[in-house]
Coordinates of C-alpha atoms in Angstrom, one line a residue:
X14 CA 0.0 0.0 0.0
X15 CA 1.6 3.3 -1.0
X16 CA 0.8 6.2 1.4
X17 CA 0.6 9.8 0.6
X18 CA 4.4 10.6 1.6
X19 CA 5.7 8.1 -0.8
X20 CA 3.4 9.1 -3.1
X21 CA 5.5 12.4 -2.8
X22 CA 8.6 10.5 -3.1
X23 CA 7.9 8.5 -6.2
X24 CA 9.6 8.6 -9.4
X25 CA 6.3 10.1 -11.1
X26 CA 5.7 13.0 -9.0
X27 CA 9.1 13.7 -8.5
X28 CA 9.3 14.2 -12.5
X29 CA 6.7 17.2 -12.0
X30 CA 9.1 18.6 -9.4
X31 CA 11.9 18.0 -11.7
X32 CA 10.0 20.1 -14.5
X33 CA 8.9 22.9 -12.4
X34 CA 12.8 22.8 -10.8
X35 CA 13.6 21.3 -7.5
X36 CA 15.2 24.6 -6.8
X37 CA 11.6 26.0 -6.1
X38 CA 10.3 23.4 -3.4
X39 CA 11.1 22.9 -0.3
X40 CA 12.1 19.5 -0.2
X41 CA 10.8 18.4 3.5
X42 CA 7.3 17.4 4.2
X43 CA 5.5 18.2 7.6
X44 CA 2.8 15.6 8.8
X45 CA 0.5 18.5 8.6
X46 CA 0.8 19.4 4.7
X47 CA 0.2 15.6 4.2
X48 CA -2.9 16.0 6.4
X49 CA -3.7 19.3 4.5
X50 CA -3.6 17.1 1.2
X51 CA -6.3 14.4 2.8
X52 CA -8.4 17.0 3.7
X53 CA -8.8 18.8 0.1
X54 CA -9.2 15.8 -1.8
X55 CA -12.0 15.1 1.0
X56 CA -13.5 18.5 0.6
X57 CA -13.9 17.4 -3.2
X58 CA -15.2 14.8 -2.1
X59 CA -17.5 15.4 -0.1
X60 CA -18.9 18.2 -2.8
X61 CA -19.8 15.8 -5.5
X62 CA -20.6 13.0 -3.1
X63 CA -22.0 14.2 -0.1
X64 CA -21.2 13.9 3.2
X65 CA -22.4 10.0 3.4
X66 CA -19.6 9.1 0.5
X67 CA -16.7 6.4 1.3
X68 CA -14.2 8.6 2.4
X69 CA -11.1 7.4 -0.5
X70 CA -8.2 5.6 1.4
X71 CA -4.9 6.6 1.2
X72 CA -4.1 4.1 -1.6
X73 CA -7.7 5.5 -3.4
X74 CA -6.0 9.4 -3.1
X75 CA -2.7 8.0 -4.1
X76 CA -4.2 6.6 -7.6
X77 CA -6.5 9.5 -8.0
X78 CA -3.1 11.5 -8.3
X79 CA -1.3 9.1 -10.5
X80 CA -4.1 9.0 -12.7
X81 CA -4.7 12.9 -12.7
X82 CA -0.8 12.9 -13.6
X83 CA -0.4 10.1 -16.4
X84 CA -3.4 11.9 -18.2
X85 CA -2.6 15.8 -17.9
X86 CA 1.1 16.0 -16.8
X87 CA 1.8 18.5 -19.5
X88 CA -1.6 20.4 -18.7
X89 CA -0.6 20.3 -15.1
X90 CA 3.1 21.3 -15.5
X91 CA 1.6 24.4 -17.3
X92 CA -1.4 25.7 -14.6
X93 CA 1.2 25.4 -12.1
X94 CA 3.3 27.6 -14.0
X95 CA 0.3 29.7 -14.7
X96 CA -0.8 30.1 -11.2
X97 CA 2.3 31.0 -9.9
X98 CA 2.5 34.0 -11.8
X99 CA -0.8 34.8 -11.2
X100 CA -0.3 34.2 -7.9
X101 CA 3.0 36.5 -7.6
X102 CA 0.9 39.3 -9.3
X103 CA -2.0 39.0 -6.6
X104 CA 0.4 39.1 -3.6
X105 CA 2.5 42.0 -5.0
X106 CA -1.5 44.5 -6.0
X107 CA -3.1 42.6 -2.8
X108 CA -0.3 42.0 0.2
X109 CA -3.2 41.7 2.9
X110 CA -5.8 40.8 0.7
X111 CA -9.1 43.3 -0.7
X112 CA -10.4 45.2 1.6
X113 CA -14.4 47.0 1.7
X114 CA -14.5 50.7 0.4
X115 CA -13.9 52.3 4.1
X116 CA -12.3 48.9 5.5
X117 CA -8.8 49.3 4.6
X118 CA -6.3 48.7 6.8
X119 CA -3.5 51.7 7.4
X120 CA -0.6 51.9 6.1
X121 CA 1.4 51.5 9.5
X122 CA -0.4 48.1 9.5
X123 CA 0.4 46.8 5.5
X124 CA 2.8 43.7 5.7
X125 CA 5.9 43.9 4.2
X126 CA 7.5 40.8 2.6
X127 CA 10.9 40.0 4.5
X128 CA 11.7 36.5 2.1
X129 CA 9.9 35.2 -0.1
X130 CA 10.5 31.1 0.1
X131 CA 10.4 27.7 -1.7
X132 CA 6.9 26.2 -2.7
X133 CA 6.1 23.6 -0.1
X134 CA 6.7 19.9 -2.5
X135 CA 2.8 19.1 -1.8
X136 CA 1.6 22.2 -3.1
X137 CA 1.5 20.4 -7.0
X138 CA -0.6 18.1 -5.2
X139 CA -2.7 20.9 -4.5
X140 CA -3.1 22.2 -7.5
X141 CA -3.9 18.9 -9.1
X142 CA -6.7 18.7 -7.0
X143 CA -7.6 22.5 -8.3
X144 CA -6.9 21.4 -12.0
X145 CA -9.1 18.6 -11.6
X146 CA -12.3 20.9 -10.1
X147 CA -11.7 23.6 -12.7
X148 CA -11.4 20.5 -15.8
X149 CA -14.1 18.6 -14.5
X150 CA -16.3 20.3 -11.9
X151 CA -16.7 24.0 -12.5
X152 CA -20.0 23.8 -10.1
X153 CA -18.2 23.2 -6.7
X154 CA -15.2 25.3 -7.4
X155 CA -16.3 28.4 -4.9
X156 CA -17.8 26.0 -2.3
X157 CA -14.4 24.4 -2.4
X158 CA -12.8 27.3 -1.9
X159 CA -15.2 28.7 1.0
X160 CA -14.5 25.2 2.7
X161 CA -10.5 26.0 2.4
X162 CA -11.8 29.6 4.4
X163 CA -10.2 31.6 1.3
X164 CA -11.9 34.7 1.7
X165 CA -14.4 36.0 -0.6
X166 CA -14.2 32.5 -2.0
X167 CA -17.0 33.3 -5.2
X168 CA -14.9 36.2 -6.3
X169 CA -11.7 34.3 -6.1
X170 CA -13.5 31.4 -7.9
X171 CA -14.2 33.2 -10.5
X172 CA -10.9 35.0 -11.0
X173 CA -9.3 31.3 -10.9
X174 CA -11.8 30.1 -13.9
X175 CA -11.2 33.2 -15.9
X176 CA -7.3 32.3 -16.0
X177 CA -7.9 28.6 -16.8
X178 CA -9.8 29.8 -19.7
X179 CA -7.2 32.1 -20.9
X180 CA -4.4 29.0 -20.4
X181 CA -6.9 26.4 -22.1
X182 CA -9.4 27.9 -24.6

């Protein structure tokens, strides 16, 4: 039975890595980004399911990965790519988030970014999971999200379908 952390460790995921350059993860895994993995793919789940599904084993989450990556590695390799930069782009406009017309926070109070780090090795597994709901299951996209406690989750969700359009129409 493979777990999750080997699952991490195995030849196939390790090609994504390889592809996106090692020299952008972190290459230690915490107990609680594998446990941050299991619940996502349960949150999936448990939005087409319901909350009465077979919750998948590890061996089940293991294969839905290995499947997701043997059919879409290419397509995978380039929404990661994709979100980064979208991602960079939303930190630099929105350091502390969006804020309501008379909500903002001062400007004593704004972070400032000290380092910016490595990509945690699970967060491709994260985003498979996201490539999946955005390929195959547009509908549950901002309830996933709202689960996650991203706020304003339905704007965000939108945002996020709007750029996989751009990458894949």
């Amino acid at each position: 039975m493979e777990t999750i952390k080997e699952f991490l460790d195995s030849d196939i995921y390790l090609g994504i890595i390889k592809e996106l350059g090692v020299e952008n993860f972190n290459q230690d895994v915490q107990g609680v980004e594998i446990e941050e993995l299991k619940k996502r793919l349960k949150q999936r789940q448990f939005l087409l399911e319901g909350f009465k599904c077979k919750v998948l084993s590890d061996q089940e989450m293991v294969q839905f990965y290995k499947q997701m990556i043997e059919e879409y590695r290419k397509d995978i390799i380039l929404w990661t790519k994709k979100f980064w930069q979208y991602s960079d782009a939303t930190i630099d406009a929105y350091p502390d988030g969006e804020f309501p017309e008379g909500e903002e926070i001062s400007e004593e109070d704004v972070s400032a970014t000290i380092e910016v780090g490595n990509y945690s090795k699970t967060s491709v597994v994260m985003y498979i999971i996201e490539f999946d709901i955005l390929k195959n299951h547009q509908e549950i996209l901002a309830d996933y999200y709202k689960s996650l406690r991203i706020p304003r989750s339905a704007q965000y969700a939108k945002e996020v379908m709007v750029l996989y359009k751009e990458v894949f129409s």
